[in-house]
């Protein structure tokens, strides 16, 4: 193992290289600040515009707040910028009472003239919801999560009742509405800042020079190198102990591990499963783990022959050796996925069979579909490690070997992460090894954003699968607040997916967070983005 370099020295080099230190010494910065090893560049600094974990981790909890949040332990909806809310008897009107006196960030490029109020809520949601809004088309006009869960079609109106009261009027009841408002994507932006930028003729800057109410203030970004934040001295929810917070963008997991060991990084998420023993064996490091609300899956582009044939998709699913996957990819940190839903969900189908490889039955199904001689198939493998799939390349190689037994000739495809996502959105893939980290505890979050027709329209549906019968089951589940009735519809949905097989659920995995032992207050959740709001040094 490499020699240990004094961590204050390494950290001071990183922090000093990224920005001037003013009157503070580099060593003082190193002791007060924190360096987080991140795996890639954010798509933007507004989580409304993307659905990658990299973007969410870099922005959602550092820069912004939401009206409401999900309690990580109980799963209950809790207040944030909204102090309270009421729901009408017919389930179509949600009235929020807003927190008063919450300041927006003060920066060199924006000085707020007022605190947060109803205008900011209306702007933040109207931008996504109203196609005629002057900011709707800024940065492309795509709001993947908002559109994939159908909020653009669900909301009928957003009413300003007073400076500190706002109401959402829905076209019909939706049992997942509060949970969807509490996701990492539904952040609150500054309407005042938006108007300033519009008058300056630079509305695009709202997504690259961000302003929020969160614990950290944007200070700088260099692609493929770093993001730098400062503690927000005016943060409404307590003192922020870490200053500065630096994201050290390091693509390779092995390099992130090396930087953690030498002290150049204080925290890293997404360690590869094969690295866990190295971290656990070092006394200066600590490793947190928690079962994640996630699923890694193999998605078929159902618009491409022969993957548009259910029997072909069923045959490919039967070729998967889940046991080998768990051993070679997850290193014992995952469990076989019997459904998209993890077993901890209240809507999980307890009757779902455990997946088993059956090459003989796979051959029969291929013959029935007219492909007994096989075919050529591309499998796209993510270039980065995610909690739901620590090593997509290795998984693709395992599939390649198994599918060769069925005369299916596999080509493994990969690109850099941002190119990979752009090409996926254009539907260039045959199939892809990817997955989903849940944004909240509602079971709908595993279905509507991943496989609904609305998710197809927002480029979030990697199977390019749109099935009215499936969407009808989801709509029925959302039309009632009765949990048992909702569960009935979700059970039907899971069984329908097992027949149609647009995706093959592979595994649910643990989430990991590795850090130096003197870093405290890092909350590892089963779902959602990383947060440094309570981080501190001992």
JSON list of N, CA, C and O in Angstrom, two decimals, residues 80-125:
[
{"chain": "A", "resi": 80, "resn": "UNK", "atom": "N", "xyz": [-39.87, 21.85, 4.98]},
{"chain": "A", "resi": 80, "resn": "UNK", "atom": "CA", "xyz": [-38.60, 22.54, 4.73]},
{"chain": "A", "resi": 80, "resn": "UNK", "atom": "C", "xyz": [-38.92, 24.02, 4.50]},
{"chain": "A", "resi": 80, "resn": "UNK", "atom": "O", "xyz": [-39.15, 24.75, 5.45]},
{"chain": "A", "resi": 81, "resn": "UNK", "atom": "N", "xyz": [-38.99, 24.45, 3.26]},
{"chain": "A", "resi": 81, "resn": "UNK", "atom": "CA", "xyz": [-39.36, 25.84, 3.00]},
{"chain": "A", "resi": 81, "resn": "UNK", "atom": "C", "xyz": [-40.85, 26.06, 3.19]},
{"chain": "A", "resi": 81, "resn": "UNK", "atom": "O", "xyz": [-41.30, 27.20, 3.33]},
{"chain": "A", "resi": 82, "resn": "UNK", "atom": "N", "xyz": [-41.61, 25.01, 3.16]},
{"chain": "A", "resi": 82, "resn": "UNK", "atom": "CA", "xyz": [-43.02, 25.08, 3.56]},
{"chain": "A", "resi": 82, "resn": "UNK", "atom": "C", "xyz": [-43.12, 24.62, 5.01]},
{"chain": "A", "resi": 82, "resn": "UNK", "atom": "O", "xyz": [-42.65, 23.53, 5.35]},
{"chain": "A", "resi": 83, "resn": "UNK", "atom": "N", "xyz": [-43.74, 25.43, 5.85]},
{"chain": "A", "resi": 83, "resn": "UNK", "atom": "CA", "xyz": [-43.87, 25.08, 7.26]},
{"chain": "A", "resi": 83, "resn": "UNK", "atom": "C", "xyz": [-45.01, 24.09, 7.48]},
{"chain": "A", "resi": 83, "resn": "UNK", "atom": "O", "xyz": [-44.97, 23.28, 8.41]},
{"chain": "A", "resi": 84, "resn": "UNK", "atom": "N", "xyz": [-46.06, 24.19, 6.66]},
{"chain": "A", "resi": 84, "resn": "UNK", "atom": "CA", "xyz": [-47.21, 23.31, 6.81]},
{"chain": "A", "resi": 84, "resn": "UNK", "atom": "C", "xyz": [-47.98, 23.29, 5.49]},
{"chain": "A", "resi": 84, "resn": "UNK", "atom": "O", "xyz": [-47.71, 24.09, 4.59]},
{"chain": "A", "resi": 85, "resn": "UNK", "atom": "N", "xyz": [-48.93, 22.36, 5.38]},
{"chain": "A", "resi": 85, "resn": "UNK", "atom": "CA", "xyz": [-49.75, 22.26, 4.17]},
{"chain": "A", "resi": 85, "resn": "UNK", "atom": "C", "xyz": [-51.07, 21.59, 4.50]},
{"chain": "A", "resi": 85, "resn": "UNK", "atom": "O", "xyz": [-51.19, 20.85, 5.50]},
{"chain": "A", "resi": 86, "resn": "UNK", "atom": "N", "xyz": [-52.04, 21.86, 3.68]},
{"chain": "A", "resi": 86, "resn": "UNK", "atom": "CA", "xyz": [-53.36, 21.24, 3.81]},
{"chain": "A", "resi": 86, "resn": "UNK", "atom": "C", "xyz": [-53.79, 20.70, 2.45]},
{"chain": "A", "resi": 86, "resn": "UNK", "atom": "O", "xyz": [-53.49, 21.29, 1.41]},
{"chain": "A", "resi": 87, "resn": "UNK", "atom": "N", "xyz": [-54.51, 19.58, 2.50]},
{"chain": "A", "resi": 87, "resn": "UNK", "atom": "CA", "xyz": [-55.02, 18.95, 1.27]},
{"chain": "A", "resi": 87, "resn": "UNK", "atom": "C", "xyz": [-56.54, 18.99, 1.31]},
{"chain": "A", "resi": 87, "resn": "UNK", "atom": "O", "xyz": [-57.16, 18.66, 2.33]},
{"chain": "A", "resi": 88, "resn": "UNK", "atom": "N", "xyz": [-57.14, 19.42, 0.23]},
{"chain": "A", "resi": 88, "resn": "UNK", "atom": "CA", "xyz": [-58.60, 19.49, 0.18]},
{"chain": "A", "resi": 88, "resn": "UNK", "atom": "C", "xyz": [-59.22, 18.10, 0.22]},
{"chain": "A", "resi": 88, "resn": "UNK", "atom": "O", "xyz": [-58.55, 17.10, -0.07]},
{"chain": "A", "resi": 89, "resn": "UNK", "atom": "N", "xyz": [-60.49, 18.04, 0.56]},
{"chain": "A", "resi": 89, "resn": "UNK", "atom": "CA", "xyz": [-61.18, 16.76, 0.69]},
{"chain": "A", "resi": 89, "resn": "UNK", "atom": "C", "xyz": [-61.18, 15.94, -0.57]},
{"chain": "A", "resi": 89, "resn": "UNK", "atom": "O", "xyz": [-61.16, 14.69, -0.51]},
{"chain": "A", "resi": 90, "resn": "UNK", "atom": "N", "xyz": [-61.21, 16.60, -1.72]},
{"chain": "A", "resi": 90, "resn": "UNK", "atom": "CA", "xyz": [-61.23, 15.85, -2.98]},
{"chain": "A", "resi": 90, "resn": "UNK", "atom": "C", "xyz": [-59.82, 15.51, -3.47]},
{"chain": "A", "resi": 90, "resn": "UNK", "atom": "O", "xyz": [-59.66, 14.90, -4.54]},
{"chain": "A", "resi": 91, "resn": "UNK", "atom": "N", "xyz": [-58.77, 15.87, -2.71]},
{"chain": "A", "resi": 91, "resn": "UNK", "atom": "CA", "xyz": [-57.41, 15.52, -3.06]},
{"chain": "A", "resi": 91, "resn": "UNK", "atom": "C", "xyz": [-56.84, 16.28, -4.24]},
{"chain": "A", "resi": 91, "resn": "UNK", "atom": "O", "xyz": [-55.80, 15.88, -4.79]},
{"chain": "A", "resi": 92, "resn": "UNK", "atom": "N", "xyz": [-57.46, 17.41, -4.59]},
{"chain": "A", "resi": 92, "resn": "UNK", "atom": "CA", "xyz": [-57.03, 18.13, -5.79]},
{"chain": "A", "resi": 92, "resn": "UNK", "atom": "C", "xyz": [-56.39, 19.49, -5.49]},
{"chain": "A", "resi": 92, "resn": "UNK", "atom": "O", "xyz": [-55.88, 20.13, -6.40]},
{"chain": "A", "resi": 93, "resn": "UNK", "atom": "N", "xyz": [-56.40, 19.91, -4.25]},
{"chain": "A", "resi": 93, "resn": "UNK", "atom": "CA", "xyz": [-55.83, 21.23, -3.92]},
{"chain": "A", "resi": 93, "resn": "UNK", "atom": "C", "xyz": [-54.89, 21.09, -2.72]},
{"chain": "A", "resi": 93, "resn": "UNK", "atom": "O", "xyz": [-55.30, 20.64, -1.64]},
{"chain": "A", "resi": 94, "resn": "UNK", "atom": "N", "xyz": [-53.64, 21.51, -2.90]},
{"chain": "A", "resi": 94, "resn": "UNK", "atom": "CA", "xyz": [-52.62, 21.46, -1.85]},
{"chain": "A", "resi": 94, "resn": "UNK", "atom": "C", "xyz": [-52.20, 22.90, -1.55]},
{"chain": "A", "resi": 94, "resn": "UNK", "atom": "O", "xyz": [-51.63, 23.57, -2.42]},
{"chain": "A", "resi": 95, "resn": "UNK", "atom": "N", "xyz": [-52.47, 23.35, -0.33]},
{"chain": "A", "resi": 95, "resn": "UNK", "atom": "CA", "xyz": [-52.15, 24.71, 0.07]},
{"chain": "A", "resi": 95, "resn": "UNK", "atom": "C", "xyz": [-50.98, 24.70, 1.04]},
{"chain": "A", "resi": 95, "resn": "UNK", "atom": "O", "xyz": [-51.04, 24.04, 2.09]},
{"chain": "A", "resi": 96, "resn": "UNK", "atom": "N", "xyz": [-49.91, 25.44, 0.70]},
{"chain": "A", "resi": 96, "resn": "UNK", "atom": "CA", "xyz": [-48.69, 25.46, 1.49]},
{"chain": "A", "resi": 96, "resn": "UNK", "atom": "C", "xyz": [-48.51, 26.81, 2.17]},
{"chain": "A", "resi": 96, "resn": "UNK", "atom": "O", "xyz": [-48.67, 27.85, 1.53]},
{"chain": "A", "resi": 97, "resn": "UNK", "atom": "N", "xyz": [-48.18, 26.76, 3.46]},
{"chain": "A", "resi": 97, "resn": "UNK", "atom": "CA", "xyz": [-47.78, 27.96, 4.21]},
{"chain": "A", "resi": 97, "resn": "UNK", "atom": "C", "xyz": [-46.26, 27.98, 4.23]},
{"chain": "A", "resi": 97, "resn": "UNK", "atom": "O", "xyz": [-45.62, 27.03, 4.68]},
{"chain": "A", "resi": 98, "resn": "UNK", "atom": "N", "xyz": [-45.67, 29.07, 3.75]},
{"chain": "A", "resi": 98, "resn": "UNK", "atom": "CA", "xyz": [-44.23, 29.13, 3.54]},
{"chain": "A", "resi": 98, "resn": "UNK", "atom": "C", "xyz": [-43.49, 29.72, 4.73]},
{"chain": "A", "resi": 98, "resn": "UNK", "atom": "O", "xyz": [-44.02, 30.56, 5.46]},
{"chain": "A", "resi": 99, "resn": "UNK", "atom": "N", "xyz": [-42.26, 29.29, 4.87]},
{"chain": "A", "resi": 99, "resn": "UNK", "atom": "CA", "xyz": [-41.38, 29.80, 5.92]},
{"chain": "A", "resi": 99, "resn": "UNK", "atom": "C", "xyz": [-40.98, 31.24, 5.59]},
{"chain": "A", "resi": 99, "resn": "UNK", "atom": "O", "xyz": [-40.67, 31.55, 4.44]},
{"chain": "A", "resi": 100, "resn": "UNK", "atom": "N", "xyz": [-40.97, 32.09, 6.59]},
{"chain": "A", "resi": 100, "resn": "UNK", "atom": "CA", "xyz": [-40.62, 33.50, 6.37]},
{"chain": "A", "resi": 100, "resn": "UNK", "atom": "C", "xyz": [-39.18, 33.78, 6.78]},
{"chain": "A", "resi": 100, "resn": "UNK", "atom": "O", "xyz": [-38.60, 33.10, 7.63]},
{"chain": "A", "resi": 101, "resn": "UNK", "atom": "N", "xyz": [-38.60, 34.79, 6.14]},
{"chain": "A", "resi": 101, "resn": "UNK", "atom": "CA", "xyz": [-37.26, 35.24, 6.51]},
{"chain": "A", "resi": 101, "resn": "UNK", "atom": "C", "xyz": [-36.13, 34.40, 6.00]},
{"chain": "A", "resi": 101, "resn": "UNK", "atom": "O", "xyz": [-35.00, 34.48, 6.51]},
{"chain": "A", "resi": 102, "resn": "UNK", "atom": "N", "xyz": [-36.35, 33.59, 4.96]},
{"chain": "A", "resi": 102, "resn": "UNK", "atom": "CA", "xyz": [-35.29, 32.73, 4.40]},
{"chain": "A", "resi": 102, "resn": "UNK", "atom": "C", "xyz": [-34.55, 33.51, 3.31]},
{"chain": "A", "resi": 102, "resn": "UNK", "atom": "O", "xyz": [-35.16, 33.87, 2.30]},
{"chain": "A", "resi": 103, "resn": "UNK", "atom": "N", "xyz": [-33.26, 33.78, 3.47]},
{"chain": "A", "resi": 103, "resn": "UNK", "atom": "CA", "xyz": [-32.53, 34.56, 2.47]},
{"chain": "A", "resi": 103, "resn": "UNK", "atom": "C", "xyz": [-31.99, 33.69, 1.34]},
{"chain": "A", "resi": 103, "resn": "UNK", "atom": "O", "xyz": [-31.65, 32.52, 1.53]},
{"chain": "A", "resi": 104, "resn": "UNK", "atom": "N", "xyz": [-31.90, 34.28, 0.16]},
{"chain": "A", "resi": 104, "resn": "UNK", "atom": "CA", "xyz": [-31.19, 33.65, -0.94]},
{"chain": "A", "resi": 104, "resn": "UNK", "atom": "C", "xyz": [-29.70, 33.97, -0.82]},
{"chain": "A", "resi": 104, "resn": "UNK", "atom": "O", "xyz": [-29.28, 34.85, -0.06]},
{"chain": "A", "resi": 105, "resn": "UNK", "atom": "N", "xyz": [-28.89, 33.27, -1.60]},
{"chain": "A", "resi": 105, "resn": "UNK", "atom": "CA", "xyz": [-27.44, 33.45, -1.57]},
{"chain": "A", "resi": 105, "resn": "UNK", "atom": "C", "xyz": [-27.04, 34.87, -1.96]},
{"chain": "A", "resi": 105, "resn": "UNK", "atom": "O", "xyz": [-27.62, 35.46, -2.88]},
{"chain": "A", "resi": 106, "resn": "UNK", "atom": "N", "xyz": [-26.02, 35.37, -1.29]},
{"chain": "A", "resi": 106, "resn": "UNK", "atom": "CA", "xyz": [-25.36, 36.62, -1.65]},
{"chain": "A", "resi": 106, "resn": "UNK", "atom": "C", "xyz": [-24.06, 36.26, -2.36]},
{"chain": "A", "resi": 106, "resn": "UNK", "atom": "O", "xyz": [-23.22, 35.56, -1.81]},
{"chain": "A", "resi": 107, "resn": "UNK", "atom": "N", "xyz": [-23.89, 36.72, -3.60]},
{"chain": "A", "resi": 107, "resn": "UNK", "atom": "CA", "xyz": [-22.69, 36.42, -4.37]},
{"chain": "A", "resi": 107, "resn": "UNK", "atom": "C", "xyz": [-22.21, 37.68, -5.09]},
{"chain": "A", "resi": 107, "resn": "UNK", "atom": "O", "xyz": [-22.87, 38.72, -5.05]},
{"chain": "A", "resi": 108, "resn": "UNK", "atom": "N", "xyz": [-21.09, 37.55, -5.78]},
{"chain": "A", "resi": 108, "resn": "UNK", "atom": "CA", "xyz": [-20.57, 38.66, -6.57]},
{"chain": "A", "resi": 108, "resn": "UNK", "atom": "C", "xyz": [-21.49, 38.99, -7.74]},
{"chain": "A", "resi": 108, "resn": "UNK", "atom": "O", "xyz": [-21.50, 40.12, -8.23]},
{"chain": "A", "resi": 109, "resn": "UNK", "atom": "N", "xyz": [-22.29, 37.98, -8.17]},
{"chain": "A", "resi": 109, "resn": "UNK", "atom": "CA", "xyz": [-23.15, 38.21, -9.33]},
{"chain": "A", "resi": 109, "resn": "UNK", "atom": "C", "xyz": [-24.63, 38.41, -8.96]},
{"chain": "A", "resi": 109, "resn": "UNK", "atom": "O", "xyz": [-25.45, 38.67, -9.83]},
{"chain": "A", "resi": 110, "resn": "UNK", "atom": "N", "xyz": [-24.97, 38.32, -7.67]},
{"chain": "A", "resi": 110, "resn": "UNK", "atom": "CA", "xyz": [-26.36, 38.57, -7.27]},
{"chain": "A", "resi": 110, "resn": "UNK", "atom": "C", "xyz": [-26.44, 38.94, -5.80]},
{"chain": "A", "resi": 110, "resn": "UNK", "atom": "O", "xyz": [-25.88, 38.26, -4.94]},
{"chain": "A", "resi": 111, "resn": "UNK", "atom": "N", "xyz": [-27.14, 40.03, -5.53]},
{"chain": "A", "resi": 111, "resn": "UNK", "atom": "CA", "xyz": [-27.44, 40.46, -4.17]},
{"chain": "A", "resi": 111, "resn": "UNK", "atom": "C", "xyz": [-28.96, 40.52, -4.04]},
{"chain": "A", "resi": 111, "resn": "UNK", "atom": "O", "xyz": [-29.60, 41.38, -4.63]},
{"chain": "A", "resi": 112, "resn": "UNK", "atom": "N", "xyz": [-29.56, 39.61, -3.28]},
{"chain": "A", "resi": 112, "resn": "UNK", "atom": "CA", "xyz": [-31.04, 39.58, -3.21]},
{"chain": "A", "resi": 112, "resn": "UNK", "atom": "C", "xyz": [-31.61, 40.82, -2.54]},
{"chain": "A", "resi": 112, "resn": "UNK", "atom": "O", "xyz": [-31.05, 41.36, -1.59]},
{"chain": "A", "resi": 113, "resn": "UNK", "atom": "N", "xyz": [-32.76, 41.26, -3.07]},
{"chain": "A", "resi": 113, "resn": "UNK", "atom": "CA", "xyz": [-33.43, 42.41, -2.49]},
{"chain": "A", "resi": 113, "resn": "UNK", "atom": "C", "xyz": [-34.56, 42.04, -1.56]},
{"chain": "A", "resi": 113, "resn": "UNK", "atom": "O", "xyz": [-35.17, 42.92, -0.94]},
{"chain": "A", "resi": 114, "resn": "UNK", "atom": "N", "xyz": [-34.86, 40.76, -1.45]},
{"chain": "A", "resi": 114, "resn": "UNK", "atom": "CA", "xyz": [-35.94, 40.30, -0.58]},
{"chain": "A", "resi": 114, "resn": "UNK", "atom": "C", "xyz": [-35.69, 38.84, -0.23]},
{"chain": "A", "resi": 114, "resn": "UNK", "atom": "O", "xyz": [-34.95, 38.13, -0.91]},
{"chain": "A", "resi": 115, "resn": "UNK", "atom": "N", "xyz": [-36.34, 38.33, 0.83]},
{"chain": "A", "resi": 115, "resn": "UNK", "atom": "CA", "xyz": [-36.22, 36.92, 1.16]},
{"chain": "A", "resi": 115, "resn": "UNK", "atom": "C", "xyz": [-37.13, 36.07, 0.27]},
{"chain": "A", "resi": 115, "resn": "UNK", "atom": "O", "xyz": [-37.94, 36.57, -0.51]},
{"chain": "A", "resi": 116, "resn": "UNK", "atom": "N", "xyz": [-37.00, 34.78, 0.41]},
{"chain": "A", "resi": 116, "resn": "UNK", "atom": "CA", "xyz": [-37.83, 33.79, -0.27]},
{"chain": "A", "resi": 116, "resn": "UNK", "atom": "C", "xyz": [-39.31, 34.05, -0.01]},
{"chain": "A", "resi": 116, "resn": "UNK", "atom": "O", "xyz": [-39.71, 34.35, 1.12]},
{"chain": "A", "resi": 117, "resn": "UNK", "atom": "N", "xyz": [-40.13, 33.92, -1.07]},
{"chain": "A", "resi": 117, "resn": "UNK", "atom": "CA", "xyz": [-41.58, 34.02, -0.88]},
{"chain": "A", "resi": 117, "resn": "UNK", "atom": "C", "xyz": [-42.31, 33.23, -1.96]},
{"chain": "A", "resi": 117, "resn": "UNK", "atom": "O", "xyz": [-41.70, 32.47, -2.72]},
{"chain": "A", "resi": 118, "resn": "UNK", "atom": "N", "xyz": [-43.62, 33.43, -2.06]},
{"chain": "A", "resi": 118, "resn": "UNK", "atom": "CA", "xyz": [-44.45, 32.65, -2.98]},
{"chain": "A", "resi": 118, "resn": "UNK", "atom": "C", "xyz": [-44.05, 32.83, -4.43]},
{"chain": "A", "resi": 118, "resn": "UNK", "atom": "O", "xyz": [-44.22, 31.90, -5.25]},
{"chain": "A", "resi": 119, "resn": "UNK", "atom": "N", "xyz": [-43.52, 33.98, -4.79]},
{"chain": "A", "resi": 119, "resn": "UNK", "atom": "CA", "xyz": [-43.12, 34.21, -6.17]},
{"chain": "A", "resi": 119, "resn": "UNK", "atom": "C", "xyz": [-42.04, 33.23, -6.61]},
{"chain": "A", "resi": 119, "resn": "UNK", "atom": "O", "xyz": [-42.01, 32.80, -7.77]},
{"chain": "A", "resi": 120, "resn": "UNK", "atom": "N", "xyz": [-41.17, 32.87, -5.69]},
{"chain": "A", "resi": 120, "resn": "UNK", "atom": "CA", "xyz": [-40.09, 31.93, -6.01]},
{"chain": "A", "resi": 120, "resn": "UNK", "atom": "C", "xyz": [-40.63, 30.52, -6.22]},
{"chain": "A", "resi": 120, "resn": "UNK", "atom": "O", "xyz": [-40.14, 29.78, -7.09]},
{"chain": "A", "resi": 121, "resn": "UNK", "atom": "N", "xyz": [-41.63, 30.14, -5.44]},
{"chain": "A", "resi": 121, "resn": "UNK", "atom": "CA", "xyz": [-42.26, 28.83, -5.62]},
{"chain": "A", "resi": 121, "resn": "UNK", "atom": "C", "xyz": [-42.93, 28.76, -6.98]},
{"chain": "A", "resi": 121, "resn": "UNK", "atom": "O", "xyz": [-42.76, 27.80, -7.74]},
{"chain": "A", "resi": 122, "resn": "UNK", "atom": "N", "xyz": [-43.69, 29.79, -7.29]},
{"chain": "A", "resi": 122, "resn": "UNK", "atom": "CA", "xyz": [-44.41, 29.81, -8.56]},
{"chain": "A", "resi": 122, "resn": "UNK", "atom": "C", "xyz": [-43.43, 29.79, -9.73]},
{"chain": "A", "resi": 122, "resn": "UNK", "atom": "O", "xyz": [-43.60, 29.04, -10.70]},
{"chain": "A", "resi": 123, "resn": "UNK", "atom": "N", "xyz": [-42.37, 30.60, -9.65]},
{"chain": "A", "resi": 123, "resn": "UNK", "atom": "CA", "xyz": [-41.38, 30.60, -10.73]},
{"chain": "A", "resi": 123, "resn": "UNK", "atom": "C", "xyz": [-40.74, 29.22, -10.90]},
{"chain": "A", "resi": 123, "resn": "UNK", "atom": "O", "xyz": [-40.60, 28.71, -12.02]},
{"chain": "A", "resi": 124, "resn": "UNK", "atom": "N", "xyz": [-40.35, 28.59, -9.80]},
{"chain": "A", "resi": 124, "resn": "UNK", "atom": "CA", "xyz": [-39.62, 27.33, -9.86]},
{"chain": "A", "resi": 124, "resn": "UNK", "atom": "C", "xyz": [-40.44, 26.22, -10.50]},
{"chain": "A", "resi": 124, "resn": "UNK", "atom": "O", "xyz": [-39.90, 25.36, -11.21]},
{"chain": "A", "resi": 125, "resn": "UNK", "atom": "N", "xyz": [-41.75, 26.23, -10.26]},
{"chain": "A", "resi": 125, "resn": "UNK", "atom": "CA", "xyz": [-42.60, 25.19, -10.84]},
{"chain": "A", "resi": 125, "resn": "UNK", "atom": "C", "xyz": [-43.20, 25.61, -12.18]},
{"chain": "A", "resi": 125, "resn": "UNK", "atom": "O", "xyz": [-43.33, 24.77, -13.08]}
]
